[in-house]
XYZ file of N, CA and C in Angstrom:
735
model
N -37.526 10.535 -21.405
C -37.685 11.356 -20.202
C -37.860 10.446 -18.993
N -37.162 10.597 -17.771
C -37.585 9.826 -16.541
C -38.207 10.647 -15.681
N -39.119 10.018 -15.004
C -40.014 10.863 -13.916
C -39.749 10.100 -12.540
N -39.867 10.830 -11.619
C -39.854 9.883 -10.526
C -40.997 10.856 -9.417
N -40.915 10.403 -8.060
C -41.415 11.208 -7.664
C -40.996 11.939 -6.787
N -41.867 13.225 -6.384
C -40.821 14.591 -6.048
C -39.909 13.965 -4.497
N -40.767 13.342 -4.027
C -39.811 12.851 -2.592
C -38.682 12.176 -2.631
N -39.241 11.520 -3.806
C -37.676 10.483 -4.285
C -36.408 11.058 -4.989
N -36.899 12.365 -5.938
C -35.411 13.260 -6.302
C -34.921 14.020 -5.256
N -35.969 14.574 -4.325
C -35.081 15.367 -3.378
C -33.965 14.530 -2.252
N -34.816 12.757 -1.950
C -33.963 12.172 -1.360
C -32.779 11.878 -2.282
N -32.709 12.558 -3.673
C -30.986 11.911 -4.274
C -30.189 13.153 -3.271
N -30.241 14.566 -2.608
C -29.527 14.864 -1.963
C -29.243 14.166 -1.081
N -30.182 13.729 -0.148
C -29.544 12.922 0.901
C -28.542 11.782 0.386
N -28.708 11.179 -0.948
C -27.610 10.356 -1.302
C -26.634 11.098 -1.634
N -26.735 12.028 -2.437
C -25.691 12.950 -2.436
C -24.620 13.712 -1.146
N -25.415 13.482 -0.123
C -24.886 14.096 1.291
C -24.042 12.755 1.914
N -24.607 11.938 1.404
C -24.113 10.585 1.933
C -22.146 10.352 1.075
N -22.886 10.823 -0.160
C -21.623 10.324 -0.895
C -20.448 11.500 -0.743
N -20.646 12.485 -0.942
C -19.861 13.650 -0.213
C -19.481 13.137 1.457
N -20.085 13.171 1.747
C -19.180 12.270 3.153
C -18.367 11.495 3.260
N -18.781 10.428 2.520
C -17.588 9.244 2.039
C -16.517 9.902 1.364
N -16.665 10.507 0.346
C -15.532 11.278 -0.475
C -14.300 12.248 0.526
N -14.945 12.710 1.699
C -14.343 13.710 2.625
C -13.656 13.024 3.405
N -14.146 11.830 3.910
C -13.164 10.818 4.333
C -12.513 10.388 3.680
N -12.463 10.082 2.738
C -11.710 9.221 2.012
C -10.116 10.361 2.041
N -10.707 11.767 1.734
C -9.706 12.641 1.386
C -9.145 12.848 2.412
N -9.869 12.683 3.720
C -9.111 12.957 5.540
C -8.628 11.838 5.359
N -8.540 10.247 4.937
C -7.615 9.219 5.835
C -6.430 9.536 4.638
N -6.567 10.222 3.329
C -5.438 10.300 2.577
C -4.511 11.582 2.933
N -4.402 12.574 3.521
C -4.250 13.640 3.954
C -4.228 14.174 5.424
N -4.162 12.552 6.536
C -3.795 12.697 7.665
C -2.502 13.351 7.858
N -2.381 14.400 8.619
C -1.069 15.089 9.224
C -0.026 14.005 9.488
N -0.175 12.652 10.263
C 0.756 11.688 10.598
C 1.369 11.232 9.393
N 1.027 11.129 8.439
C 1.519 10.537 7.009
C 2.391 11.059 6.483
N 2.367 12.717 6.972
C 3.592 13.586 6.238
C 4.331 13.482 7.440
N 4.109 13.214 8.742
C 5.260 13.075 9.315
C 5.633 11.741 9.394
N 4.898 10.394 8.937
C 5.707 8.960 8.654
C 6.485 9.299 7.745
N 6.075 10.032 6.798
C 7.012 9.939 5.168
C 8.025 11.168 5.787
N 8.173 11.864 6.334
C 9.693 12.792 6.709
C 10.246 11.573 7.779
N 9.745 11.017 8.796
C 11.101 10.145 9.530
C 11.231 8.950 8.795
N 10.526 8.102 7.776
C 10.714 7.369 7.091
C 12.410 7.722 6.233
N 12.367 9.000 5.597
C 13.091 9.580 4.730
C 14.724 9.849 5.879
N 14.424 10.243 6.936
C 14.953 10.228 7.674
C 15.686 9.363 8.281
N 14.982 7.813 8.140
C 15.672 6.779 8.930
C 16.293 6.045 7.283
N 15.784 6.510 6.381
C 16.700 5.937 5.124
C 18.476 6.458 5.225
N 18.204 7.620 5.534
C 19.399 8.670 5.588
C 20.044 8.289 6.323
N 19.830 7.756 7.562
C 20.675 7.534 8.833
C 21.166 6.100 8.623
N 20.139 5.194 7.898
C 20.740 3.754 7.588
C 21.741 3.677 6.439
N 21.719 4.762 5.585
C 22.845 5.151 4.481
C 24.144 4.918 5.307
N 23.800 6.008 6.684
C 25.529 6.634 7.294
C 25.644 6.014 7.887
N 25.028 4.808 8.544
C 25.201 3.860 9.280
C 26.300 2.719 8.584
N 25.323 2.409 7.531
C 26.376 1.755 6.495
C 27.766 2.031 6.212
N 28.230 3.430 5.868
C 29.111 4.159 5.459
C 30.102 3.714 7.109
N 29.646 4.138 8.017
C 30.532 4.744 9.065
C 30.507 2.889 9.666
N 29.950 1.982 9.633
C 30.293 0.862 10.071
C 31.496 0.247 8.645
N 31.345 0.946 7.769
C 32.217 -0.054 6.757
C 33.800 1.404 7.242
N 34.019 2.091 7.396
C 35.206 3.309 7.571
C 35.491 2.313 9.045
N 34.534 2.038 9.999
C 35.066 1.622 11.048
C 35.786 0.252 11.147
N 34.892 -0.890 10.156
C 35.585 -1.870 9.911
C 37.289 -2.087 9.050
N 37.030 -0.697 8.433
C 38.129 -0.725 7.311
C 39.132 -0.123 8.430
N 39.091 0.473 9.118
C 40.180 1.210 10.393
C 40.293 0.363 11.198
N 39.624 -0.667 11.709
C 39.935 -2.191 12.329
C 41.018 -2.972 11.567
N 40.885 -3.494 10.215
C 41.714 -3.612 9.548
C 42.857 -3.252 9.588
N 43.400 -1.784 8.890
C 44.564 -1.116 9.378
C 44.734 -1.269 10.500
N 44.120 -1.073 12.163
C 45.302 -0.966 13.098
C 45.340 -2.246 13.527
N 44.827 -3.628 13.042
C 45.292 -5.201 13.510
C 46.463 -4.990 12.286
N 46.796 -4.563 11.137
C 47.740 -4.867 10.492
C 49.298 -3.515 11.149
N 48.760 -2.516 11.574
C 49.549 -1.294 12.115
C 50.337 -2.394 13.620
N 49.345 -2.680 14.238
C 49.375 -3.229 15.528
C 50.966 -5.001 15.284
N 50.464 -5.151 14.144
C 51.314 -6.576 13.406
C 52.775 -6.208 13.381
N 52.803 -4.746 12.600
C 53.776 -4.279 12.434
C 54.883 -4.105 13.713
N 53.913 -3.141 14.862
C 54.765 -3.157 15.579
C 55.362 -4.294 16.498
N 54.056 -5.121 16.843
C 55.172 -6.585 17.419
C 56.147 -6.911 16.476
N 55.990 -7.090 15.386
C 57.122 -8.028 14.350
C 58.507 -7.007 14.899
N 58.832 -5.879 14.951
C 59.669 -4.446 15.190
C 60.092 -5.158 16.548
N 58.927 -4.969 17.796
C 59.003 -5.317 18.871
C 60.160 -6.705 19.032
N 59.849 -7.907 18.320
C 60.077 -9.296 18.635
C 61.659 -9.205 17.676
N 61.589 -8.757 16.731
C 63.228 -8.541 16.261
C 64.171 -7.939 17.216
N 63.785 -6.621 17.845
C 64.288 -6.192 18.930
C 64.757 -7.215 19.972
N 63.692 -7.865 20.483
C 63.650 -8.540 21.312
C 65.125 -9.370 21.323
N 64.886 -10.051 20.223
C 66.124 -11.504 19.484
C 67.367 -10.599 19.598
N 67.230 -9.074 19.242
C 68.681 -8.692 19.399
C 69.172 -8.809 20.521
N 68.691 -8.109 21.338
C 68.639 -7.658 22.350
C 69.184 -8.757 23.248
N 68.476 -10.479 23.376
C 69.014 -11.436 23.696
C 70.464 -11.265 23.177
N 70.768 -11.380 22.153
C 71.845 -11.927 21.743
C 72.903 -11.091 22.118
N 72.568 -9.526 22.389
C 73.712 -9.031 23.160
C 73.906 -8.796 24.478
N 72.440 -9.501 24.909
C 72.764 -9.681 26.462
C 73.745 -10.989 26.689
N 73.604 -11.541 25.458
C 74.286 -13.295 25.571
C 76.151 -13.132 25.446
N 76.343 -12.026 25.050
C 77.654 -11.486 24.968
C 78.745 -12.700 23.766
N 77.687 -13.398 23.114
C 78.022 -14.607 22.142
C 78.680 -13.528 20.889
N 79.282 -14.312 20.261
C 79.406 -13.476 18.641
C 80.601 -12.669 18.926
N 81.203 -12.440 17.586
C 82.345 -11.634 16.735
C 81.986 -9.964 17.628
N 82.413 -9.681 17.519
C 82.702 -7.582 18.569
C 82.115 -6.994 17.170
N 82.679 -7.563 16.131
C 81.695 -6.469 14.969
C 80.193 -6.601 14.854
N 80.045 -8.487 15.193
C 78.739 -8.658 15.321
C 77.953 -7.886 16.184
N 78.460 -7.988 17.449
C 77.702 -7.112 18.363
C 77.402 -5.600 18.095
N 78.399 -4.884 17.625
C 78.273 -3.608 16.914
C 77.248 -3.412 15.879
N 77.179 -4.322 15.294
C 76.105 -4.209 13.836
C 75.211 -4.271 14.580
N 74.658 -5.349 15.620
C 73.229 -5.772 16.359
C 73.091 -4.363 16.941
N 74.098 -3.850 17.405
C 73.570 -2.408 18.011
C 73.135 -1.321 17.333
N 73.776 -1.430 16.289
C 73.479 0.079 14.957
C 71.925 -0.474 15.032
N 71.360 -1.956 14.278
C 70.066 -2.353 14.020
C 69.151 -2.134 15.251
N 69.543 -1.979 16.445
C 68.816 -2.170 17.497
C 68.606 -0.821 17.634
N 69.279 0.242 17.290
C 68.752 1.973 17.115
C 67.767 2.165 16.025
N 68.386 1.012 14.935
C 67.151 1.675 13.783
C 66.052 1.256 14.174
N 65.644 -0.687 14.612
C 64.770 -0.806 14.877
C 64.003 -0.078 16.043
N 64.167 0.772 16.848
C 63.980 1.872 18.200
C 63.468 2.960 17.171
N 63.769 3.462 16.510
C 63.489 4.586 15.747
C 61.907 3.993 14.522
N 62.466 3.084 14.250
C 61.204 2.247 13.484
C 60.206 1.924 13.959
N 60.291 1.527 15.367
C 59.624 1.536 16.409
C 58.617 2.746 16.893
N 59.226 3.490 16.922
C 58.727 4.995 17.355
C 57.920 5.320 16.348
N 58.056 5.415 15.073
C 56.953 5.596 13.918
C 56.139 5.264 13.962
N 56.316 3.189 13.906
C 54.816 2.328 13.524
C 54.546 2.891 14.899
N 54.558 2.911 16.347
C 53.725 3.485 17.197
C 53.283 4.921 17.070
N 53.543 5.545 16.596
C 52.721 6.677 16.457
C 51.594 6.972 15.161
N 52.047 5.679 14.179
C 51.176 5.892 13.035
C 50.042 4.837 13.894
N 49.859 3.578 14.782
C 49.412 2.624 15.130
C 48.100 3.763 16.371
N 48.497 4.874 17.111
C 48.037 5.863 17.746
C 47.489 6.010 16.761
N 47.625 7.033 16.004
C 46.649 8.089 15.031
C 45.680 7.171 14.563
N 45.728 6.034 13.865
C 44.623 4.882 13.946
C 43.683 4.404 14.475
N 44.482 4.358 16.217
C 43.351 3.992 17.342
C 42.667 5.164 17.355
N 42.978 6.380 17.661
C 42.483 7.958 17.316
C 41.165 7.640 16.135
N 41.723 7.096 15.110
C 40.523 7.185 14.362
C 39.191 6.284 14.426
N 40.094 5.181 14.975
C 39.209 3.696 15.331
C 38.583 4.063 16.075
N 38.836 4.977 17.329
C 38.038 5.227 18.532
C 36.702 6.230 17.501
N 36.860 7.205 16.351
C 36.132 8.061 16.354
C 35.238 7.729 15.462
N 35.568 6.141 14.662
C 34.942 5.408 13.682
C 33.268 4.520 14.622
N 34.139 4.183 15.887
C 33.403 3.619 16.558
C 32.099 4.456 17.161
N 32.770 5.203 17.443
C 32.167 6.226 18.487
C 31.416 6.720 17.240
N 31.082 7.412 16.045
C 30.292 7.308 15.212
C 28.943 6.261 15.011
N 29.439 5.109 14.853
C 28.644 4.012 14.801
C 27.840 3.661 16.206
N 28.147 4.278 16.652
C 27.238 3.942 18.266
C 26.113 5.376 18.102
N 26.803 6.717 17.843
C 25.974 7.668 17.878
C 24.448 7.803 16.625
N 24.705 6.721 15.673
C 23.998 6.585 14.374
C 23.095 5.579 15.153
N 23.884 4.246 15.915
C 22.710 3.446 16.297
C 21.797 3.622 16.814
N 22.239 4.861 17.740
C 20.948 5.471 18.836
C 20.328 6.352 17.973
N 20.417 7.235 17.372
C 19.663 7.573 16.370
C 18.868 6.800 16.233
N 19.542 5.685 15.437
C 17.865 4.654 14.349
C 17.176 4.587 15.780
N 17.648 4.102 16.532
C 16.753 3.918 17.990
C 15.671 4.336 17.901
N 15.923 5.509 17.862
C 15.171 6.912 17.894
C 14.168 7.080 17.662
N 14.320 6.765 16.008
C 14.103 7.038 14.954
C 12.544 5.936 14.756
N 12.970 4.765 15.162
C 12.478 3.845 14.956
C 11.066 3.633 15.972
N 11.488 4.331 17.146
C 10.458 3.930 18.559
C 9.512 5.666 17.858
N 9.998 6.401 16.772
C 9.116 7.766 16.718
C 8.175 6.992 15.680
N 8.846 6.371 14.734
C 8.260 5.586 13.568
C 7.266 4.781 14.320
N 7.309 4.231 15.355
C 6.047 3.729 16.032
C 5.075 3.901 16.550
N 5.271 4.808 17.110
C 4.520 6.010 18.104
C 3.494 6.481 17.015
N 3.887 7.162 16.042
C 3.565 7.815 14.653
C 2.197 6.541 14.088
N 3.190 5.710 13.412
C 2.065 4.471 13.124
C 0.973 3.556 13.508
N 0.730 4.275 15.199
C 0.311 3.721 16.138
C -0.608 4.802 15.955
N -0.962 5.915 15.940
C -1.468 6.947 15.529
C -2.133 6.871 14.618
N -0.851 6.874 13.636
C -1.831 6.487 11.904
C -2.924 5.499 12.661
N -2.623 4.283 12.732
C -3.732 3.310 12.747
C -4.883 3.353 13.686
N -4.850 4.110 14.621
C -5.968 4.485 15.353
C -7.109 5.146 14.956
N -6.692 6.040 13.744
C -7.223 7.695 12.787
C -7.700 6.592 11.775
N -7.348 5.644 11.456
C -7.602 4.951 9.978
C -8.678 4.173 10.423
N -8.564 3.386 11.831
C -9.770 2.432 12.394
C -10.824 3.673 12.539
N -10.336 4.786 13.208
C -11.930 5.645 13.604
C -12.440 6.334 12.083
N -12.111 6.692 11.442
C -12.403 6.880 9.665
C -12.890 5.966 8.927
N -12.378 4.677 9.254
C -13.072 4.142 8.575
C -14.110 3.047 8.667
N -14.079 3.312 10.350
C -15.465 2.818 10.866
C -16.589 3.921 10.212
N -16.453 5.316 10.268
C -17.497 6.054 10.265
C -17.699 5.613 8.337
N -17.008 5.494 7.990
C -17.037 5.395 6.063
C -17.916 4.197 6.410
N -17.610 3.250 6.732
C -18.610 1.955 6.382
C -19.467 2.181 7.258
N -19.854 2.758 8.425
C -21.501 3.325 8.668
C -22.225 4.445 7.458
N -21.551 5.537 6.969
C -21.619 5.988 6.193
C -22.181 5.285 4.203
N -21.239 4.073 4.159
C -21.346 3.331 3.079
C -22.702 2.388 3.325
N -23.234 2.413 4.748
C -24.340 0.878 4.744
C -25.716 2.020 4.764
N -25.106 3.121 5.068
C -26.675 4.340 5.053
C -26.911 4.753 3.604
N -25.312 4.672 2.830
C -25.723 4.855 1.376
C -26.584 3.636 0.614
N -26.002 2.483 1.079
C -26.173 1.543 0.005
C -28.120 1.263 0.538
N -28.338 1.368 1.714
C -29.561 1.273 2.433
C -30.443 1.733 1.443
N -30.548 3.548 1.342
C -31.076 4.621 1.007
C -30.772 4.396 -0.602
N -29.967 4.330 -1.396
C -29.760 3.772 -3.061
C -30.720 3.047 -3.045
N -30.877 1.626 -2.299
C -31.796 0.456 -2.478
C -33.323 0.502 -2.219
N -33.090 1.961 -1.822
C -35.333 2.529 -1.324
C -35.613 3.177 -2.943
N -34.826 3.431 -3.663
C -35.162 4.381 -4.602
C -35.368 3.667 -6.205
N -35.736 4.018 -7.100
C -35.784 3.449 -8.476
C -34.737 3.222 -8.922
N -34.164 2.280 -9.346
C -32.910 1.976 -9.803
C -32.589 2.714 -11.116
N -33.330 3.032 -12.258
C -33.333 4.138 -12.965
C -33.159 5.336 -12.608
N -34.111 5.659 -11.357
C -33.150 7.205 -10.854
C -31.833 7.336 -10.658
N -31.397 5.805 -9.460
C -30.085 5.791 -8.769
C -28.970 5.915 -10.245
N -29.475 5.197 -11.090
C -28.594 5.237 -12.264
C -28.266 6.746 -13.235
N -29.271 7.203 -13.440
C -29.304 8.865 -13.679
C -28.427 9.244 -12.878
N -28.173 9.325 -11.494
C -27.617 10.014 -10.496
C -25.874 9.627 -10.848
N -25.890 8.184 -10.419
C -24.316 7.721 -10.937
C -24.093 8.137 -11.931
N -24.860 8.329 -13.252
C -24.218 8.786 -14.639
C -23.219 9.979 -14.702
N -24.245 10.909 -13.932
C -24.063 12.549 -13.440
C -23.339 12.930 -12.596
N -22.946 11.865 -11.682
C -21.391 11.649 -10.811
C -20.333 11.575 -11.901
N -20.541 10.490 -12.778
C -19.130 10.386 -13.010
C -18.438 11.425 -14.614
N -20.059 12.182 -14.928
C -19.672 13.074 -15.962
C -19.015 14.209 -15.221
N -19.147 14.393 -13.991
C -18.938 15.650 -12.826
C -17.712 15.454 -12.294
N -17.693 14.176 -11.706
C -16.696 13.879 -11.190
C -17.026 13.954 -9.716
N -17.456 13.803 -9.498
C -18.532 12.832 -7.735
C -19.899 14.104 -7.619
N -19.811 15.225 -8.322
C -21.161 15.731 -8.146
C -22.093 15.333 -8.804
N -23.212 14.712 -8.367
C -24.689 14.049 -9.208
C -25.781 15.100 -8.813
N -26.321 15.482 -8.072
C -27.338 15.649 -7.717
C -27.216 17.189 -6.879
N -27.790 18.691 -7.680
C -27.775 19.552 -7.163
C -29.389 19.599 -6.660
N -29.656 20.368 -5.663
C -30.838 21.152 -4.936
C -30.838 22.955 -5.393
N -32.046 23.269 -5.760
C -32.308 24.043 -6.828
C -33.771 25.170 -5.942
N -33.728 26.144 -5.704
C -34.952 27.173 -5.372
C -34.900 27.698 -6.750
N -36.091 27.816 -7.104
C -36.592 28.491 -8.550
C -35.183 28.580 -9.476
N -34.594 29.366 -9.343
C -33.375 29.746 -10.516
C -32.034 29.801 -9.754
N -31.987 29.130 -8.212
C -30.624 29.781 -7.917
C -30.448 28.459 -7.260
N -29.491 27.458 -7.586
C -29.029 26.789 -6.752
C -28.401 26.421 -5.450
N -28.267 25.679 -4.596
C -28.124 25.146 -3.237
C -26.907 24.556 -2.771
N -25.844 25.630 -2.188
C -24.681 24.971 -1.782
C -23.491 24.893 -3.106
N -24.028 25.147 -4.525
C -22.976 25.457 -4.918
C -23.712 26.388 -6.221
N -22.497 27.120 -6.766
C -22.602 28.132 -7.536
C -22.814 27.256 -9.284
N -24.274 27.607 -9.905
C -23.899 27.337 -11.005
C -25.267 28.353 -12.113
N -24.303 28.511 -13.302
C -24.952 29.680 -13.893
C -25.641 28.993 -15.343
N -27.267 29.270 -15.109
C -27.419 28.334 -16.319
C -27.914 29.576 -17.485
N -28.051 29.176 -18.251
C -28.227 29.742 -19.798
C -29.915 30.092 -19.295
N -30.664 31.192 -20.370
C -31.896 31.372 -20.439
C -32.724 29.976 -21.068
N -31.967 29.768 -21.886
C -32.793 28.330 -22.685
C -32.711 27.260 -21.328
N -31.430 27.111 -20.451
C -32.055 25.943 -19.684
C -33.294 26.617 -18.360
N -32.971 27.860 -18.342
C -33.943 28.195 -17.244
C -35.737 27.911 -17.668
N -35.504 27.972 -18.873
C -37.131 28.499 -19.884
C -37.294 26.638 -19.580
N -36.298 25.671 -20.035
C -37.360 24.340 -19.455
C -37.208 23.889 -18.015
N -36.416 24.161 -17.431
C -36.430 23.768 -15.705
C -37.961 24.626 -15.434
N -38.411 26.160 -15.828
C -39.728 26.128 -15.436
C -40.916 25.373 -16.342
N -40.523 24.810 -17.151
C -41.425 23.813 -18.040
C -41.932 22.662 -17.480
N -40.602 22.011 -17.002
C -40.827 20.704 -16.586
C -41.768 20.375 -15.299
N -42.712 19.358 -15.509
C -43.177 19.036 -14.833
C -42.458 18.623 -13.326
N -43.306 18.261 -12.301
C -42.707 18.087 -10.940
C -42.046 16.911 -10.555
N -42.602 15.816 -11.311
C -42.415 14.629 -11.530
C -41.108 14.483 -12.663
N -41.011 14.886 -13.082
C -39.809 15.225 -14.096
C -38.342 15.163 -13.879
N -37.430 14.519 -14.215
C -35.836 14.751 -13.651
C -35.139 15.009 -14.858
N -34.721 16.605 -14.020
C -34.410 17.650 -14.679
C -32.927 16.923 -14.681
N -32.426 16.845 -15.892
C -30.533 16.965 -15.880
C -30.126 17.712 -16.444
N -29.131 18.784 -15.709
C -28.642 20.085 -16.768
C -27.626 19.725 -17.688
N -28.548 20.281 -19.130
C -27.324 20.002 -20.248
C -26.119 20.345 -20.455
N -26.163 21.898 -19.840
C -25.071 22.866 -19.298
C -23.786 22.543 -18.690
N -24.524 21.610 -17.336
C -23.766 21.291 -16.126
C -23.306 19.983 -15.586
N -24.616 18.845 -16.321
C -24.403 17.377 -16.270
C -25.003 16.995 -14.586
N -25.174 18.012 -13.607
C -26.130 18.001 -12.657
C -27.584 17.125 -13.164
N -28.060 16.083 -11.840
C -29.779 16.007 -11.658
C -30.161 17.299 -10.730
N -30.789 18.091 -11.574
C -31.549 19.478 -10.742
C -32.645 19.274 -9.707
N -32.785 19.426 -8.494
C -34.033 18.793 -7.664
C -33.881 19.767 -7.443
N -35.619 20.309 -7.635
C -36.134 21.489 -7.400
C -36.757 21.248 -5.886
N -36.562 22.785 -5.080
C -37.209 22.216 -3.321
C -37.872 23.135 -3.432
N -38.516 24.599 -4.755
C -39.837 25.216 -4.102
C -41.270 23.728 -4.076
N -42.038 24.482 -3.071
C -43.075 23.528 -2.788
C -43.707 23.839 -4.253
N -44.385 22.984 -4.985
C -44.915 22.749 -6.459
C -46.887 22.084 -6.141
């Protein structure tokens, strides 16, 4: 049996009030509002660096095609060209010149294609580009909100957890006034609970939270002496009784 004395179990609430505080913070800096909105633009700027990727590699690959579209048509262009000399040069056989002319329609007509397939390209190049500029400003965006946000977070995390370690030096203070056998009873009964140790008790009805004990534990909570620390077998609670005794 441990006894302590009556001032010293009722101060395990105040440790108990202490440690419930810490616990409430702990659950506010994990459950800040900013966190679900870091983790949605986080998720957000993953997404946009995906299409960023995507639409800079479509734009590079459409660069490609129209320097090779663009190849095409000088090579078209510069054959032309050579004909074209040569029948301004009025040199050569009359059939020669005739043939250079049939080729000088096809190449004109060949001409006309690779330039219009070499268009639809720039068309796309322009819309490949123009993509990749509209994604960059995005991350921009994206990135100066991601700051703003984290700048936030860390302001909420310094003021939380200044108050936790004022909070933690009033616990560890107040633990260190008391019997270390009590404080230990108390931790036991935390961690069978799961952070509740220490209920406050008027005759048969407990304080701040709901708990229903059996006739057999009621018949020794009025047994026990005052000096006495009651732990419910029931509940795994230290019972501190606050009628005056």
């Amino acid at each position: 049996m441990t006894t302590a004395p009556v001032k010293d179990q009722r101060r395990l609430l105040d440790l108990q009030a202490l440690d419930t505080r810490l616990a409430r913070l702990a659950h506010q800096r994990r459950s800040l509002p900013v966190l679900a909105a870091l983790e949605e633009l986080r998720g957000r700027a993953e997404d946009l660096h995906r299409a960023q990727v995507e639409a800079r590699t479509v734009a590079s690959d459409t660069r490609r095609e129209l320097t090779k579209a663009e190849a095409d048509v000088e090579q078209v262009r510069a054959r032309a060209a050579r004909h074209q000399a040569t029948l301004d040069s009025g040199t050569g056989l009359s059939r020669e010149l005739v043939a250079l002319q049939d080729e000088l329609a096809k190449l004109a007509q060949r001409q006309e294609v690779l330039e219009e397939v070499e268009l639809e390209i720039m068309e796309r190049m322009d819309a490949a580009e123009s993509r990749v500029t509209d994604l960059e400003a995005q991350e921009q965006a994206i990135s100066a909100d991601v700051a703003h946000h984290e700048a936030q977070r860390d302001a909420a995390f310094a003021t939380l957890d200044d108050e936790a370690r004022k909070v933690a030096e009033d616990r560890a203070r107040l633990a260190g006034e008391l019997d270390p056998e009590l404080v230990d009873l108390y931790e036991a009964a935390r961690r069978r609970t799961g952070g509740l140790g220490a209920v406050g008790i008027h005759g048969h009805r407990t304080d701040g939270v709901q708990v229903d004990f059996s006739l057999t534990e009621l018949a020794a909570i009025d047994a026990a002496g005052p000096e006495e620390v009651i732990v419910s077998e029931d509940h795994g609670y230290v019972l501190v009784r606050l009628d005056e005794q």
